[in-house]
Every structure is written in C-alpha cells, then in structure tokens.
Coordinates of C-alpha atoms and ligand atoms in Angstrom, one line a residue:
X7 CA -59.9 -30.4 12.2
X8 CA -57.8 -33.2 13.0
X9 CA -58.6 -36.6 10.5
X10 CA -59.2 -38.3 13.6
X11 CA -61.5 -35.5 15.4
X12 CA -64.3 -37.1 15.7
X13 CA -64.9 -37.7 19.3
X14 CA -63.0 -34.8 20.6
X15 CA -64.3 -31.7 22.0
X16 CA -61.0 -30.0 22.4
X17 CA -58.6 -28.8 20.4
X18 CA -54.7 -30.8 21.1
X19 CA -52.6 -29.4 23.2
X20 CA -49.5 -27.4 21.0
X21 CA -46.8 -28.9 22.8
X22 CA -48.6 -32.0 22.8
X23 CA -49.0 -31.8 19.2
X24 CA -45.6 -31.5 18.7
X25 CA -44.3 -34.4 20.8
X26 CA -46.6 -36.6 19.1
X27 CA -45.7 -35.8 16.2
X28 CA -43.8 -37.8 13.7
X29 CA -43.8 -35.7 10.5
X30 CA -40.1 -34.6 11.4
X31 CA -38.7 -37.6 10.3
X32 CA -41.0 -40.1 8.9
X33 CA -41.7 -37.6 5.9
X34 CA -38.3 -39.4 4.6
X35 CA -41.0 -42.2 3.6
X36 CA -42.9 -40.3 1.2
X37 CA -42.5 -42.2 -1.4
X38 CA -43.3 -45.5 0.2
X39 CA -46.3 -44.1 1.8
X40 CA -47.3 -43.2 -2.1
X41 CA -46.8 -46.6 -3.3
X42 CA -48.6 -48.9 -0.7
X43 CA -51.4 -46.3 -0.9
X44 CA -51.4 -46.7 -5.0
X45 CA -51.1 -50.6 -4.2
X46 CA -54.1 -49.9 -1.5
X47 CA -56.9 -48.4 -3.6
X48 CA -56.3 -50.7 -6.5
X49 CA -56.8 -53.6 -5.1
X50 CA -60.1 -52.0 -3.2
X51 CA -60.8 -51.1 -6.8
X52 CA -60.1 -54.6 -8.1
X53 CA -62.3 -56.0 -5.1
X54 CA -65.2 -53.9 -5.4
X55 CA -64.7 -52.0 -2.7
X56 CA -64.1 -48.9 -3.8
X57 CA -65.3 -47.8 -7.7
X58 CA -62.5 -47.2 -10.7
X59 CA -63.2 -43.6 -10.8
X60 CA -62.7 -42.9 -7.2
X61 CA -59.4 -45.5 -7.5
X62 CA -58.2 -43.6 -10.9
X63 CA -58.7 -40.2 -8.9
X64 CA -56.7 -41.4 -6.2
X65 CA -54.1 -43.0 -8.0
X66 CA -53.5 -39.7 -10.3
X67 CA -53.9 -37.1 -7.4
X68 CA -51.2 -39.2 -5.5
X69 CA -49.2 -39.0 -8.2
X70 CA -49.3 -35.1 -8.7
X71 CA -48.3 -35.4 -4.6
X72 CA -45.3 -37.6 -5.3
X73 CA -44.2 -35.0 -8.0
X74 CA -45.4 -31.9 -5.2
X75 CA -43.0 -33.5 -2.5
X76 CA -39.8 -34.4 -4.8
X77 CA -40.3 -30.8 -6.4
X78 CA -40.3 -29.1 -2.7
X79 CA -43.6 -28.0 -2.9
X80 CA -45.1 -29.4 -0.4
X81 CA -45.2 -27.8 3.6
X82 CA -45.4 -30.7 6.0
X83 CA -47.5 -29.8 8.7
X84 CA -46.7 -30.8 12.7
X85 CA -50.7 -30.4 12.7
X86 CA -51.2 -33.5 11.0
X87 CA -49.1 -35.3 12.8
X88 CA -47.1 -37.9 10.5
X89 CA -46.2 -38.5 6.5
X90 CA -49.6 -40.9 6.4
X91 CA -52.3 -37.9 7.7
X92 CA -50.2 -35.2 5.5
X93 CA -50.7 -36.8 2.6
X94 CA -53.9 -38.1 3.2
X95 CA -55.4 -34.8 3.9
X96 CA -53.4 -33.4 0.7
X97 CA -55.1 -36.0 -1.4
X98 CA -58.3 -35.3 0.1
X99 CA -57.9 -31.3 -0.5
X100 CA -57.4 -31.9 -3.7
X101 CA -59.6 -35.0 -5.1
X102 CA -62.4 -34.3 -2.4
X103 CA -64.9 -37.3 -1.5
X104 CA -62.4 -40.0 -3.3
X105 CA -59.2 -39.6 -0.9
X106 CA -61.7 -40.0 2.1
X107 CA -62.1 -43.5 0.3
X108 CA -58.6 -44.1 0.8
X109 CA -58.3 -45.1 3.9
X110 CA -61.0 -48.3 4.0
X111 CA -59.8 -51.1 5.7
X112 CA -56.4 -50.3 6.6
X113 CA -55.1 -48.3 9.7
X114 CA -52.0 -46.2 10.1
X115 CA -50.6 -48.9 12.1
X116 CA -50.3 -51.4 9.4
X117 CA -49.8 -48.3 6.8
X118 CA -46.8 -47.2 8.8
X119 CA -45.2 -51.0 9.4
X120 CA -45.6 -51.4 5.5
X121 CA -43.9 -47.7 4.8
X122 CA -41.2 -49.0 7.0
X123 CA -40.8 -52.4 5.5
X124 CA -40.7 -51.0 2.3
X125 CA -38.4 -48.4 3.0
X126 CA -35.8 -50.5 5.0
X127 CA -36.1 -52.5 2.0
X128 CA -34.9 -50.1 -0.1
X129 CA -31.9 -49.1 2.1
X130 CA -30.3 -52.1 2.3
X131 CA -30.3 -52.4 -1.1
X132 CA -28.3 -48.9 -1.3
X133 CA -26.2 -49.8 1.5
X134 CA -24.8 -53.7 0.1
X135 CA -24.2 -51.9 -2.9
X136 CA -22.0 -49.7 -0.8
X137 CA -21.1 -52.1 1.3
X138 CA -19.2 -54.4 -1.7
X139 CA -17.5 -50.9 -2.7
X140 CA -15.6 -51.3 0.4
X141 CA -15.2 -54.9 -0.4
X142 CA -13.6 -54.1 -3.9
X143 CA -11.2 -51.5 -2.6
X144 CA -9.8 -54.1 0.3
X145 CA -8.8 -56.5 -2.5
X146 CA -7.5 -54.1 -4.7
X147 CA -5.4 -52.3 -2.3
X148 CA -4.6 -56.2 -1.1
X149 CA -3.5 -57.2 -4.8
X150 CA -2.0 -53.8 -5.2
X151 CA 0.6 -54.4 -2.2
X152 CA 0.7 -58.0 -2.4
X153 CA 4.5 -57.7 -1.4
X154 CA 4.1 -55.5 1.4
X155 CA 5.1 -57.5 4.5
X156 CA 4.0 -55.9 7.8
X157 CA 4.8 -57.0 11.6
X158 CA 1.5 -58.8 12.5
X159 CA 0.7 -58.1 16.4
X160 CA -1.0 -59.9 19.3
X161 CA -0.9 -57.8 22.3
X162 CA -0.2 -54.9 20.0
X163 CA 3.3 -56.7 20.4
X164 CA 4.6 -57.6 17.2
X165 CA 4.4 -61.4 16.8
X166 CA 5.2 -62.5 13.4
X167 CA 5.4 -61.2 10.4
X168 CA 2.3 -61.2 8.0
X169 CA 1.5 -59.8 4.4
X170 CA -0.1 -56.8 4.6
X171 CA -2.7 -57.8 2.0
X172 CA -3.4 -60.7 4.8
X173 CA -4.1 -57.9 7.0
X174 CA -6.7 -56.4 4.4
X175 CA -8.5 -59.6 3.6
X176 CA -9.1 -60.1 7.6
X177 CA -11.6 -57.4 7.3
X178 CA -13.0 -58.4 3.5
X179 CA -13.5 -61.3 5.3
X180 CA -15.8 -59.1 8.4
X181 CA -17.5 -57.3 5.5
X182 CA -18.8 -60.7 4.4
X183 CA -20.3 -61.9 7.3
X184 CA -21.9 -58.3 7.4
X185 CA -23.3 -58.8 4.4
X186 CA -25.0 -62.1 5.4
X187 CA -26.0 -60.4 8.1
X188 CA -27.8 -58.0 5.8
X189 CA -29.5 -60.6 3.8
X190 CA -30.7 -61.6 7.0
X191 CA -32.8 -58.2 7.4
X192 CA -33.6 -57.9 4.1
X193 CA -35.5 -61.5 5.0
X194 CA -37.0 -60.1 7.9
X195 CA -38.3 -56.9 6.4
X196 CA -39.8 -58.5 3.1
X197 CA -43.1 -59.3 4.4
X198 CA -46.3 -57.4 4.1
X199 CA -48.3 -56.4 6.6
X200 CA -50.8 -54.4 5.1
X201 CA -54.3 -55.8 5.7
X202 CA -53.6 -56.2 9.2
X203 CA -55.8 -53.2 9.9
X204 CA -55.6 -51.8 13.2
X205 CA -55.0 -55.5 14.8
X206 CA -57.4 -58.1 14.1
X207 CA -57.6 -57.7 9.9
X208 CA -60.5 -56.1 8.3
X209 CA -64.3 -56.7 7.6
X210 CA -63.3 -55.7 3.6
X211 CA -62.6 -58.8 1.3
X212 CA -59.2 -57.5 1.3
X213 CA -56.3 -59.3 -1.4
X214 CA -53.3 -59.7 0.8
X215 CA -51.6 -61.5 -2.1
X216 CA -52.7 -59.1 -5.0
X217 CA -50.9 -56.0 -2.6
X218 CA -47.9 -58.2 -1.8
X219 CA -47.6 -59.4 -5.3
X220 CA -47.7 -55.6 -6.2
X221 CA -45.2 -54.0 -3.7
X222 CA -43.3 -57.2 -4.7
X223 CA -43.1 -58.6 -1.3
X224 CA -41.9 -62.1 -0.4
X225 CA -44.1 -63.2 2.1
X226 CA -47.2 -62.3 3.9
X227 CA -47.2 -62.2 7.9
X228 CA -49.4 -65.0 9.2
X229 CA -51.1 -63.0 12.2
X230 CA -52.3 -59.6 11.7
X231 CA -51.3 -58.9 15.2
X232 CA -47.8 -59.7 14.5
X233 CA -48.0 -57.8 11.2
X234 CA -48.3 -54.1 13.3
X235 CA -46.2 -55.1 15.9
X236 CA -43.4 -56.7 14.9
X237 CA -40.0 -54.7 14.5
X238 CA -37.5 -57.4 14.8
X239 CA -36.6 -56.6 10.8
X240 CA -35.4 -53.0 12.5
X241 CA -33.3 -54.3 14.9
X242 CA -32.0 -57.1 12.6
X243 CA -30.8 -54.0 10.5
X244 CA -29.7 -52.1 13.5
X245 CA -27.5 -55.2 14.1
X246 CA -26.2 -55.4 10.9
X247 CA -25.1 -51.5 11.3
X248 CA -23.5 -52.2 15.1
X249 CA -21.8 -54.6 13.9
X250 CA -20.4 -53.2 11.0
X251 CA -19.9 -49.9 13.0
X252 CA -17.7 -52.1 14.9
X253 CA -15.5 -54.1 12.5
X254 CA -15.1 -50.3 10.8
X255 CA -14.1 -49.2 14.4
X256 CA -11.5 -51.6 14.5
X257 CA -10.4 -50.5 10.8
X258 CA -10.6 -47.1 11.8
X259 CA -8.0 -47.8 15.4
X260 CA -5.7 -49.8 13.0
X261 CA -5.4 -46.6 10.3
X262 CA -5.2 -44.0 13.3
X263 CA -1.8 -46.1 14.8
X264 CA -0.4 -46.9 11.6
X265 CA -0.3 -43.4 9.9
X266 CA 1.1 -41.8 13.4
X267 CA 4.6 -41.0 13.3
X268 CA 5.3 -44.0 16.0
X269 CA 4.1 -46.2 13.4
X270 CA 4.4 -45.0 9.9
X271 CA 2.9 -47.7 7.9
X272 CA 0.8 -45.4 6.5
X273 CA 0.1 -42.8 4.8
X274 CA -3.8 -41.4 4.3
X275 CA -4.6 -39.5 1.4
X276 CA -4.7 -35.3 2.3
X277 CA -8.2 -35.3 1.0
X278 CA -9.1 -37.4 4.0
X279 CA -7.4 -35.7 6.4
X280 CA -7.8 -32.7 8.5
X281 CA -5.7 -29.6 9.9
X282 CA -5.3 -28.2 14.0
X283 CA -6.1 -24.7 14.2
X284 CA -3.5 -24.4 16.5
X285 CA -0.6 -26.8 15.5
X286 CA 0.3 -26.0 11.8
X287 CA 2.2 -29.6 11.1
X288 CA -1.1 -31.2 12.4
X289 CA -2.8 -33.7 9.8
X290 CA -5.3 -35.4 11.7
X291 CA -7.0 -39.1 11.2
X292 CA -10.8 -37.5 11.5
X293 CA -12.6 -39.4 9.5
X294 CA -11.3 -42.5 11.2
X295 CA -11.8 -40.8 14.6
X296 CA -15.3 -40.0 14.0
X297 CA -16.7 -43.4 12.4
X298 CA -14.7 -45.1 15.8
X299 CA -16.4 -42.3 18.0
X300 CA -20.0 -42.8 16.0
X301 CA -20.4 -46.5 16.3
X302 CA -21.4 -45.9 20.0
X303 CA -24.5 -44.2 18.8
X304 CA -25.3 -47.5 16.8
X305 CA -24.9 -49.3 19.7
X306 CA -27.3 -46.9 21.1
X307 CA -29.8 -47.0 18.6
X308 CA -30.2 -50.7 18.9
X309 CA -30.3 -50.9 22.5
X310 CA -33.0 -48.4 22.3
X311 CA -34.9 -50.5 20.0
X312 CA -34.8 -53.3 21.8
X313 CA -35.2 -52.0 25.0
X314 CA -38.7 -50.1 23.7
X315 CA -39.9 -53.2 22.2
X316 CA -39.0 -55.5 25.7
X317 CA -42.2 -54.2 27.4
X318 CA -45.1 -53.3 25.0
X319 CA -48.5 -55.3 25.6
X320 CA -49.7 -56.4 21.9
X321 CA -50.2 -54.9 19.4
X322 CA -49.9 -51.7 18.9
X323 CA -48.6 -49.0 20.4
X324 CA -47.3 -45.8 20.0
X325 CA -43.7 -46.8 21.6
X326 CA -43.4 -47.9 17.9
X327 CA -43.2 -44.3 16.7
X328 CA -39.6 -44.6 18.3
X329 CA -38.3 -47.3 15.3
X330 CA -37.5 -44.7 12.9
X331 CA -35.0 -42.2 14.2
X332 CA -31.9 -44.5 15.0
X333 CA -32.4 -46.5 11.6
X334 CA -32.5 -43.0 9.7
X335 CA -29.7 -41.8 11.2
X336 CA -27.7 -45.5 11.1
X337 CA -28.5 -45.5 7.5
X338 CA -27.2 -41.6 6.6
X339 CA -24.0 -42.4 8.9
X340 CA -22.8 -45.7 7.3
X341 CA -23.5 -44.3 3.3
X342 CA -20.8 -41.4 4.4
X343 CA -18.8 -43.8 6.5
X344 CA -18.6 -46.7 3.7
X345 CA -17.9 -44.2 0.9
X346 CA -15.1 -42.2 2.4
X347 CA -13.9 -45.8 3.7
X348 CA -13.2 -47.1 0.1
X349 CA -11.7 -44.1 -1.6
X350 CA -9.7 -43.6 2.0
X351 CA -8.3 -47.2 1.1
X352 CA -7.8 -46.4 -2.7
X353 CA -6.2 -43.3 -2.1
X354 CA -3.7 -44.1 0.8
X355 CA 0.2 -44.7 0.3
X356 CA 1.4 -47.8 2.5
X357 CA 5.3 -47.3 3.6
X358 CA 6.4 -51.4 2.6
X359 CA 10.4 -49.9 3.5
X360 CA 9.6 -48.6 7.0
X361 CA 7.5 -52.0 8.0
X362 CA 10.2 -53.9 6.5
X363 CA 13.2 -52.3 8.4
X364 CA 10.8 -52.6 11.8
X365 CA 10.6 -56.4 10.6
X366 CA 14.7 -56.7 10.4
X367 CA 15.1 -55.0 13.9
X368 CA 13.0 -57.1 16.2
X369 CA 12.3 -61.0 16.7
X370 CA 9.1 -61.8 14.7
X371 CA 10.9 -64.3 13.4
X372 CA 11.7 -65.6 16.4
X373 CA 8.7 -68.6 16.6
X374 CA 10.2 -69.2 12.9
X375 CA 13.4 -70.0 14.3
X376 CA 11.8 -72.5 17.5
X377 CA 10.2 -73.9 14.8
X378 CA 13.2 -74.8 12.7
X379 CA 14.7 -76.9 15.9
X380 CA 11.1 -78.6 16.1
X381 CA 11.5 -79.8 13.2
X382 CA 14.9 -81.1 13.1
X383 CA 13.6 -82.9 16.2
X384 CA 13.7 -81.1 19.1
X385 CA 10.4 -81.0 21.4
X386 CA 8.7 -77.7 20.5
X387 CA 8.6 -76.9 24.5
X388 CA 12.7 -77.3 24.3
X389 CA 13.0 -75.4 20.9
X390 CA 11.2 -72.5 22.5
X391 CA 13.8 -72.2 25.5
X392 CA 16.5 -72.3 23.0
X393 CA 15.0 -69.5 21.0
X394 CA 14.2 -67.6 24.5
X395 CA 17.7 -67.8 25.8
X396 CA 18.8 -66.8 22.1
X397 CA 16.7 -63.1 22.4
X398 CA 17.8 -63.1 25.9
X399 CA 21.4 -62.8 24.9
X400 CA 20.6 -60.6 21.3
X401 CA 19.1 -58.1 23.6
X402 CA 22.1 -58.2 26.1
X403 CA 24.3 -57.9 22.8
X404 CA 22.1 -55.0 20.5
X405 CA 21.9 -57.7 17.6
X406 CA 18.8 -59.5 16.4
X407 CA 18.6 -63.4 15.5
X408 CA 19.5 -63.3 12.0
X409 CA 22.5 -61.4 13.3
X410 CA 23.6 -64.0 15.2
X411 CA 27.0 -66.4 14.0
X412 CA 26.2 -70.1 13.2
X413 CA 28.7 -70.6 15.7
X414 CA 27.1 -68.5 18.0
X415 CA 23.8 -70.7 17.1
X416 CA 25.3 -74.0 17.8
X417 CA 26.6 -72.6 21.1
X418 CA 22.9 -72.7 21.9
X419 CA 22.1 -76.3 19.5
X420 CA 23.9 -78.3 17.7
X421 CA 21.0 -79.2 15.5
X422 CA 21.4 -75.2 14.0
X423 CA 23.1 -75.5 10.8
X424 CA 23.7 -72.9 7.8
X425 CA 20.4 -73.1 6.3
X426 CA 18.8 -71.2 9.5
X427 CA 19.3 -68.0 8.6
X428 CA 17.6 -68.5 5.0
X429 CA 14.9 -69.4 7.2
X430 CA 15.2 -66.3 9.6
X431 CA 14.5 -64.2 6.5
X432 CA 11.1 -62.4 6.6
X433 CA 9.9 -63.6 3.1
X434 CA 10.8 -67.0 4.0
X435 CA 9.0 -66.6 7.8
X436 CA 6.0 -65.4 5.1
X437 CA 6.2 -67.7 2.8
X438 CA 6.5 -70.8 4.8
X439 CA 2.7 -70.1 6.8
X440 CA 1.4 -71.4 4.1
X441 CA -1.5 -73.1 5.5
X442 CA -4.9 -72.9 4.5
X443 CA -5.8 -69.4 5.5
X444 CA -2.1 -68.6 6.4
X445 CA -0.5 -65.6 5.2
X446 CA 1.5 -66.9 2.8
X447 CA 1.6 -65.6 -0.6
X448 CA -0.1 -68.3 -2.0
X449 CA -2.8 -68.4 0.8
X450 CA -3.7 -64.6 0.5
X451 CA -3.4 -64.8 -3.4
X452 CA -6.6 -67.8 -2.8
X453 CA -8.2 -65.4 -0.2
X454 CA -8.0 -62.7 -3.2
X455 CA -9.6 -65.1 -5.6
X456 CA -12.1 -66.1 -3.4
X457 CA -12.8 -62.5 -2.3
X458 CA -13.6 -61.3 -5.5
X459 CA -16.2 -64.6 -6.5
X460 CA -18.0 -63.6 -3.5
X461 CA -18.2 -60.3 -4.4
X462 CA -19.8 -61.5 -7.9
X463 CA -22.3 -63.2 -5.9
X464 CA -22.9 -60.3 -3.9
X465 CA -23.3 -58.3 -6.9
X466 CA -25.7 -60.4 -7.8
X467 CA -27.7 -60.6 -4.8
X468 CA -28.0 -56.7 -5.1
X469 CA -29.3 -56.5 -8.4
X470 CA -32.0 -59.3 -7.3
X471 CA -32.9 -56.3 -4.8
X472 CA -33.0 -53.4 -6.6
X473 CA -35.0 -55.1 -9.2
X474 CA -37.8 -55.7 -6.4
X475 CA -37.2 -51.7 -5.4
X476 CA -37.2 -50.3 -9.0
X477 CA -40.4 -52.7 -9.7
X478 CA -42.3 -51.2 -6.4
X479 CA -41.0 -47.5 -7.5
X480 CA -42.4 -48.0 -10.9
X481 CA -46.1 -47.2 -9.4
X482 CA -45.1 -43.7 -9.2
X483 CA -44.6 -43.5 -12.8
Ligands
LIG504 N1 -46.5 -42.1 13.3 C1 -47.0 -43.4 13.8 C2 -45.8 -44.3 14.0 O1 -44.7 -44.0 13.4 C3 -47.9 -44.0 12.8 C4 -48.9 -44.9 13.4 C5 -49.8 -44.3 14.3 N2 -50.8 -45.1 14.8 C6 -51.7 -44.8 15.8 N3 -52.5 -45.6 16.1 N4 -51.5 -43.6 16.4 O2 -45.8 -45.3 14.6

C-alpha cells in the first residue's frame, strides 16, 4: 500500500511507477533527508505537537536508518517512489504508530526543497575546497616557472611575448570569479523552506526559526509559495559549474596544443595520459579532451533547468523532480575534473628552451621595436610602418629583427641607434610591460602575491561552510 493510497482504488501502473519514480537518484540525499526529519520532529516535540516519546522514537529509529543506509543495508524500493517515502515507511516499519507522526505539517514538497538545499549546501562546500586546490597548483607551477617566457598569441598568432606564469595567473584569475560565483549559490541555497507545507504553510504552530537555527540555515524564505518552488539556488550552481566547465575548457584546448608535437611547450605527466590501441607512439591529452568534450553537458544541464522552470504555474509541481539529475552529475564530473586538473598541473614538465628558440625565430618583438621609435618621437602610426616594412624585408632576407645591422636599421630610421637591439631582446620585451597587470616580472610576481591572499580568504570562506555542514551532520550522531 502506497503512503499516499488513500483515495485510490487501483493499484499504479508498473511502468508508471517507475517513471515517477525518483528513488534512482535522490537516495544520494539520505542523509539530508535524516537530518531535516530529526530537526522536524523536535521541534513538533518542542511545540507540543507531537509527545517526547514519540519524537525520542523517531529520532533513535532514524538514527539506526542512517547507520542501515551508510552500512548498505538498506534495499531502496522503486515502489515507494523517492528517498522521503523510503525512509518514511522504514521508520514506520520499524517504530510503528510514532513514524506515522512524522510527517505533521510538512509535505514532500517542502521536505524535498530543504533535502536539496541542504544537500547543494554541502557540495559547494566540497567543491571550493576543490576548487582552491586548483588555485594553489596555478601559482605554484606560476612561481615554479617564473622564468619561463612563452610566445603570447591573439589570433593563435603569436603576438608578443609573455611569461608563462602570466599565462597561469589568467586562469587563477577565472577560478576566482568562479568562486564568487559559488558564494553566490551558496547564498541562494541557505534558506529554509521547511514549514512551507504543501504551499500555503501549516495549521501547526510550527518554529521556522528553531528548524533553521538547527539545520544552521541563514535565512528563512518569506512566502511559503516561493519556499517549494523556487530553484533559482540550482541553476545559480549549475552556472557556477558552466562556467567553470568553460574556463577549464579553455585550459583544457591550451594543454591539448601545447603538448602536441607542433607546439611542444609541454609536456603532461604519463599518469595523465593515455595510449592508441592502434598507434603504439600515441600518448593522448584524454583527460583534457574529455573535460573540453563534458562541458557541453553542463551547458545542457542548466538549459534544462531553466527551460523546465520557464513554464510551471505556482507552486508546485512535479517538473521539479527534474532539478536533481544534472546537479548530481555536474557535481561528480567537476570533483574528477578539478582533482586530475591540479595534480595534471603539478605533475607536467614545461619545455622553457623550445618556447624560447620559437620566441628568437619570429617577430613578437616586433610591437617592442615600433615602440622604441614612438618613443624617441616618432608618431606610433609612423613607427609601425617602419617596423612593417622592417619584417617585410627580414622575411624576404630569412633573418629576424634582432638580426638586423644597425646600419641596416637606420636605412629604415635614423632615430635607431645601438641600444635597440638590447631592447629587441625577449627578457627586455618582458620585462619592460610592466604595467599594472602586465606581464612583467614584477607584475606577475604581485599577481602571485595577491593570488595566494585570496586564496587565504578563500580558505577561510570554506571552513565558515563546512562548520555550518559538520554542525547540521552532527544530528546524526
Ligand atoms: N520526488 C519528488 C521531487 O523530487 C518529491 C516531491 C514530491 N511531491 C509531490 N507532491 N509529489 O520533486
């Protein structure tokens, strides 16, 4: 008999009962479902709602659950639909009359938004601490090659040269703004909406405060309607993932050219890599393939979030079910994708010789050079003419700039005098960029600096979090 069966006359449908179902994923909030129950029935003790024995029987027999589930004993059933019912009727099995008592004045649809609250909750506490991993290997692998200089491309042309540790901080800098981004949801998903009932709150003298104060929640939602229906705190994490998904995506491009043979800039680590069952010299970027190839799918999982939730009359409705899959799977895919990131990055060999002897056969130096005329005095427009008729003629002679004769130079300006080809050099091209977030040495040594405060911060930030999750978990205890 179905908790619900009641009014029914017919059994469900099996097919039926398994599309509806739910228990094939959301049984991954067990322990949530545990704690806002524990929460539930004490504070319908505390009210006088329910009595202290039935509230100590519940809170022990979901207890001995918690303990069934984490030891695998426990057989989720399709029957009974989703993780709320399974318990439920577990509790109920074994308690009797007392877990019947559980469920006063709340409904699954304010259960399930406060399983998911407190469960996204918890995530994003796992995934910033993740998250600032990848943070710390960029600026040690930044520090670690601080004399690396690498051509820096626009176009995937090379343009000037940069330090390669510039290159690095670019995306510490990304990772940041994700991590904003993730405080956001954590915002958006610390607010309680049990009490909410089914839509319209309860005829119980429920304590809203007393629950949120115990599930250590933030805030309380103003309108109950709201409370069950709202799922912007899903798609404010499914942003945060997208958009991470994509600044790794870039990442993961930049690492598949480099460590080709056309560029060789890098090596990756063999543990990272991957062999072709055909082609025995094969070592394959994989990983990096697969998290550029995956970010689609977080695309698609916020897309499908928003586009279910574009339609829906309030409050309520079962469209909602549809929340949990893409945020499951966006959360398993970036814990593998930001772990194997930051030992990729600690464990990869970076070829400074081979960028450097690409640097001294090309003309990134060449806006260096238009430069040098500017500022002897020459309009910039002029200066690059000059310097365009100057790579013109290198190319028609197989020599580079720096190759070039002062007299060969003055042919082209007068104003070209012997100290241009200490400026021509590629540490002086490097050093000389030296504004604020330039990539000179002293810029990305700041960026470094600055890097690692924020990650302090950060830190910080995340142990403010998983004090709130360890407090909540502590019910189960
Ligand atoms: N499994 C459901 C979900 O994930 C739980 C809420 C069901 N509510 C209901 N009124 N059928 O959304």
């Amino acid at each position: 008999m179905k908790l619900w069966g009641g009014r029914f006359t017919k059994a469900t449908d099996k097919s039926v009962e398994e599309f509806n179902a739910s228990i094939q994923f959301d049984c991954r909030m067990y322990a949530e479902d545990i704690c806002g129950s524990i929460a539930h029935a004490t504070m319908l003790a505390k009210q006088g709602i329910i009595s202290q024995e039935d509230k100590d029987a519940i809170v022990k027999g979901l207890k001995a659950i918690f303990q069934q589930i984490e030891d695998g004993d426990f057989d989720f059933s399709v029957e009974l639909e989703d993780i709320h019912m399974n318990i439920e009727k577990r509790l109920t099995d074994a308690i009797g009359e007392a877990g019947k008592r559980l469920h006063t004045g709340r409904s699954r649809n304010d259960q399930v938004a406060l399983d998911t609250h407190m469960y996204v909750r918890r995530e994003i506490a796992a995934v910033a601490k993740l998250l600032v991993k990848l943070q710390e290997s960029l600026v040690k692998a930044a520090e670690k090659y601080s004399d690396v200089i690498m051509p820096g491309y626009t176009h995937l042309q090379r343009a000037q040269p940069i330090l390669f540790s510039h290159h690095l901080m670019a995306y510490f800098s990304m990772l940041s703004r994700d991590f904003i981004h993730l405080k956001y949801a954590w915002d958006m998903a610390d607010m309680m909406p049990l009490g909410a009932g089914a839509l319209a709150g309860t005829t119980y003298p429920l304590d809203q405060p007393f629950v949120a104060k115990t599930l250590h929640f933030g805030k309380i939602y103003d309108n109950s309607l709201d409370a069950v229906s709202d799922r912007d705190y899903i798609i404010a994490f499914l942003e945060f993932a997208a958009v991470l998904m994509m600044h790794l995506s870039r990442l993961s491009e930049e690492f598949i050219l480099w460590s080709s043979s056309e560029f060789k800039f890098i090596e990756l680590d063999d543990s990272h890599c991957t062999g072709s069952s055909i082609m025995p010299q094969k070592k394959n970027p994989d990983i990096c393939e697969l998290v550029r190839g995956k970010t689609g799918r977080f695309y698609g999982h916020l897309m499908g979030v928003l586009t279910m939730m574009k339609g829906i009359p309030m409050a309520y409705d079962k469209d909602m079910q549809e929340d949990k899959e893409g945020v499951f799977d966006a959360i398993d895919n970036l814990k593998f994708a930001l772990t194997i990131y930051a030992a990729m990055i600690d464990k990869m060999t970076v070829n400074g010789k081979h960028m450097r002897e690409v640097l001294e056969s090309d003309f990134s130096n060449a806006t260096d050079m238009a430069d040098y005329l500017a500022k002897k005095g020459l309009p910039f427009r002029e200066a690059h003419a000059v310097v365009g008729k100057a790579v013109h003629y290198c190319i028609e002679q197989g020599k580079v700039l720096q190759q070039l004769s002062l007299q060969e130079l003055q042919a082209m300006s007068p104003l070209f005098a012997e100290d241009i080809h200490h400026y021509l050099d590629i540490e002086t091209c490097v050093k000389q960029r030296n504004t604020y977030n330039g990539t000179s040495p002293q810029s990305v040594a700041r960026q470094c600096q600055s890097g690692k405060a924020a990650i302090t911060g950060e830190q910080s930030q995340i142990e403010t979090w998983n004090d709130v999750v360890a407090s909540v978990y502590e019910l189960l205890k």
